[in-house]
Short mmCIF file of C-alpha atoms in Angstrom, two decimals:
data_model
loop_
_atom_site.label_atom_id
_atom_site.label_comp_id
_atom_site.label_asym_id
_atom_site.label_seq_id
_atom_site.Cartn_x
_atom_site.Cartn_y
_atom_site.Cartn_z
CA UNK O 11 111.18 112.06 97.48
CA UNK O 12 110.08 110.90 94.06
CA UNK O 13 111.28 112.74 90.96
CA UNK O 14 109.45 111.92 87.73
CA UNK O 15 111.86 112.07 84.79
CA UNK O 16 111.00 112.24 81.12
CA UNK O 17 112.53 110.41 78.15
CA UNK O 18 114.79 113.43 77.59
CA UNK O 19 115.45 114.43 81.21
CA UNK O 20 115.65 118.14 81.97
CA UNK O 21 118.97 119.01 83.58
CA UNK O 22 117.58 121.88 85.62
CA UNK O 23 114.70 119.77 86.97
CA UNK O 24 117.07 116.96 87.97
CA UNK O 25 119.60 119.31 89.58
CA UNK O 26 116.87 121.21 91.46
CA UNK O 27 115.28 117.98 92.71
CA UNK O 28 118.66 116.58 93.80
CA UNK O 29 119.60 119.83 95.55
CA UNK O 30 116.29 119.89 97.46
CA UNK O 31 116.68 116.25 98.48
CA UNK O 32 120.23 116.95 99.70
CA UNK O 33 119.11 120.00 101.71
CA UNK O 34 116.34 117.98 103.33
CA UNK O 35 118.60 114.94 103.83
CA UNK O 36 116.13 112.82 101.85
CA UNK O 37 116.73 109.98 99.42
CA UNK O 38 115.76 110.86 95.83
CA UNK O 39 114.00 108.20 93.76
CA UNK O 40 114.22 109.11 90.08
CA UNK O 41 111.35 107.40 88.26
CA UNK O 42 110.84 106.95 84.54
CA UNK O 43 107.42 105.76 83.38
CA UNK O 44 107.75 103.69 80.23
CA UNK O 45 104.86 104.77 77.99
CA UNK O 46 105.26 101.70 75.78
CA UNK O 47 103.98 99.34 78.46
CA UNK O 48 100.91 99.00 80.61
CA UNK O 49 99.70 97.06 83.59
CA UNK O 50 97.73 93.87 83.11
CA UNK O 51 95.01 95.29 85.37
CA UNK O 52 94.04 97.67 82.58
CA UNK O 53 93.22 94.84 80.18
CA UNK O 54 89.58 93.76 79.94
CA UNK O 55 88.77 91.44 82.84
CA UNK O 56 87.99 88.45 80.58
CA UNK O 57 91.39 88.57 78.87
CA UNK O 58 93.54 88.88 82.01
CA UNK O 59 95.74 85.87 82.77
CA UNK O 60 96.99 86.96 86.21
CA UNK O 61 96.15 89.28 89.06
CA UNK O 62 99.66 90.63 89.52
CA UNK O 63 100.59 94.29 89.50
CA UNK O 64 103.96 93.34 88.05
CA UNK O 65 104.21 94.38 84.40
CA UNK O 66 105.12 91.88 81.72
CA UNK O 67 108.87 91.88 81.05
CA UNK O 68 109.75 93.08 77.57
CA UNK O 69 113.35 93.28 76.41
CA UNK O 70 112.57 96.17 74.04
CA UNK O 71 111.88 98.39 77.07
CA UNK O 72 115.51 98.11 78.21
CA UNK O 73 116.72 100.75 75.74
CA UNK O 74 114.51 103.63 76.85
CA UNK O 75 115.18 103.10 80.54
CA UNK O 76 118.93 102.75 80.02
CA UNK O 77 118.91 105.99 77.99
CA UNK O 78 117.19 107.82 80.86
CA UNK O 79 119.47 106.21 83.49
CA UNK O 80 122.55 107.29 81.51
CA UNK O 81 121.25 110.87 81.37
CA UNK O 82 120.67 110.86 85.13
CA UNK O 83 124.13 109.47 85.82
CA UNK O 84 125.70 112.17 83.66
CA UNK O 85 124.15 114.78 85.96
CA UNK O 86 124.03 113.05 89.37
CA UNK O 87 126.84 110.51 89.20
CA UNK O 88 126.29 106.82 89.89
CA UNK O 89 123.19 105.80 91.87
CA UNK O 90 123.71 104.97 95.51
CA UNK O 91 122.75 106.40 98.88
CA UNK O 92 121.71 109.81 97.50
CA UNK O 93 119.55 108.59 94.63
CA UNK O 94 118.17 105.50 92.91
CA UNK O 95 116.45 104.84 89.60
CA UNK O 96 113.13 103.06 89.05
CA UNK O 97 111.31 102.15 85.85
CA UNK O 98 107.53 102.16 86.12
CA UNK O 99 104.75 101.10 83.76
CA UNK O 100 101.32 102.46 82.98
CA UNK O 101 99.88 105.95 82.84
CA UNK O 102 102.48 108.45 84.07
CA UNK O 103 100.59 110.22 86.86
CA UNK O 104 99.04 107.04 88.23
CA UNK O 105 102.38 105.18 88.17
CA UNK O 106 104.12 108.02 90.03
CA UNK O 107 101.28 108.05 92.58
CA UNK O 108 101.66 104.31 93.15
CA UNK O 109 105.40 104.69 93.69
CA UNK O 110 104.95 107.63 96.06
CA UNK O 111 102.38 105.62 98.03
CA UNK O 112 104.50 102.47 98.19
CA UNK O 113 107.62 104.35 99.32
CA UNK O 114 105.76 106.78 101.60
CA UNK O 115 107.39 109.67 99.74
CA UNK O 116 107.17 113.06 101.38
CA UNK O 117 107.08 114.91 98.06
CA UNK O 118 106.56 114.33 94.33
CA UNK O 119 108.65 116.41 91.92
CA UNK O 120 107.99 116.79 88.19
CA UNK O 121 109.03 119.12 85.44
CA UNK O 122 106.63 121.80 84.26
CA UNK O 123 105.13 122.15 80.84
CA UNK O 124 107.55 122.10 77.95
CA UNK O 125 107.27 124.95 75.46
CA UNK O 126 106.37 124.48 71.82
CA UNK O 127 103.54 123.35 69.57
CA UNK O 128 104.33 119.64 69.79
CA UNK O 129 104.31 119.75 73.59
CA UNK O 130 101.03 121.69 73.54
CA UNK O 131 99.48 119.07 71.24
CA UNK O 132 100.65 116.28 73.57
CA UNK O 133 99.02 118.07 76.53
CA UNK O 134 95.74 118.34 74.59
CA UNK O 135 95.81 114.63 73.71
CA UNK O 136 97.29 113.18 76.89
CA UNK O 137 96.72 115.83 79.54
CA UNK O 138 99.20 117.44 81.90
CA UNK O 139 101.06 115.11 84.27
CA UNK O 140 101.61 117.88 86.83
CA UNK O 141 97.92 118.85 86.83
CA UNK O 142 96.87 115.19 87.15
CA UNK O 143 99.28 114.65 90.05
CA UNK O 144 97.97 117.73 91.84
CA UNK O 145 94.45 116.34 91.45
CA UNK O 146 95.28 112.75 92.52
CA UNK O 147 97.78 113.27 95.32
CA UNK O 148 97.35 114.07 98.99
CA UNK O 149 101.10 114.74 99.33
CA UNK O 150 102.80 117.91 98.03
CA UNK O 151 103.64 118.09 94.33
CA UNK O 152 106.49 120.39 93.31
CA UNK O 153 106.51 121.50 89.66
CA UNK O 154 109.90 122.80 88.50
CA UNK O 155 110.04 124.86 85.30
CA UNK O 156 111.76 123.16 82.37
CA UNK O 157 114.35 125.69 81.25
CA UNK O 158 116.56 123.56 79.01
CA UNK O 159 113.93 122.17 76.62
#
């Protein structure tokens, strides 16, 4: 199972995803998509220097991912057999789809829409990750309400 986690992870989404994975005896992959990076494939073809899907390594991206990992560990304990943490790059929905495809995940889990004007403005500008996943994916997508926003 793949659980998409945000910069400020929702405790109820993480706990619900972990509980479902435990009930189904499935490994939970918690994935954070770093919005400050992108894949080289999305650069104009003439400016690309390689054909790799591996993102360029940037030391400034270590802080956001470590912040998210620390939040996950506070809720789930240290990573291990029950769960692992992955940092992805690119557009959120597409990155989660690539991870689900590459791991043959049985289910994608994401948090629902956050309340508030700022979150509504972000959805207008960037779109809804859960709606995009439902459109792109052939596997089930579970949207868990964000209660602790």
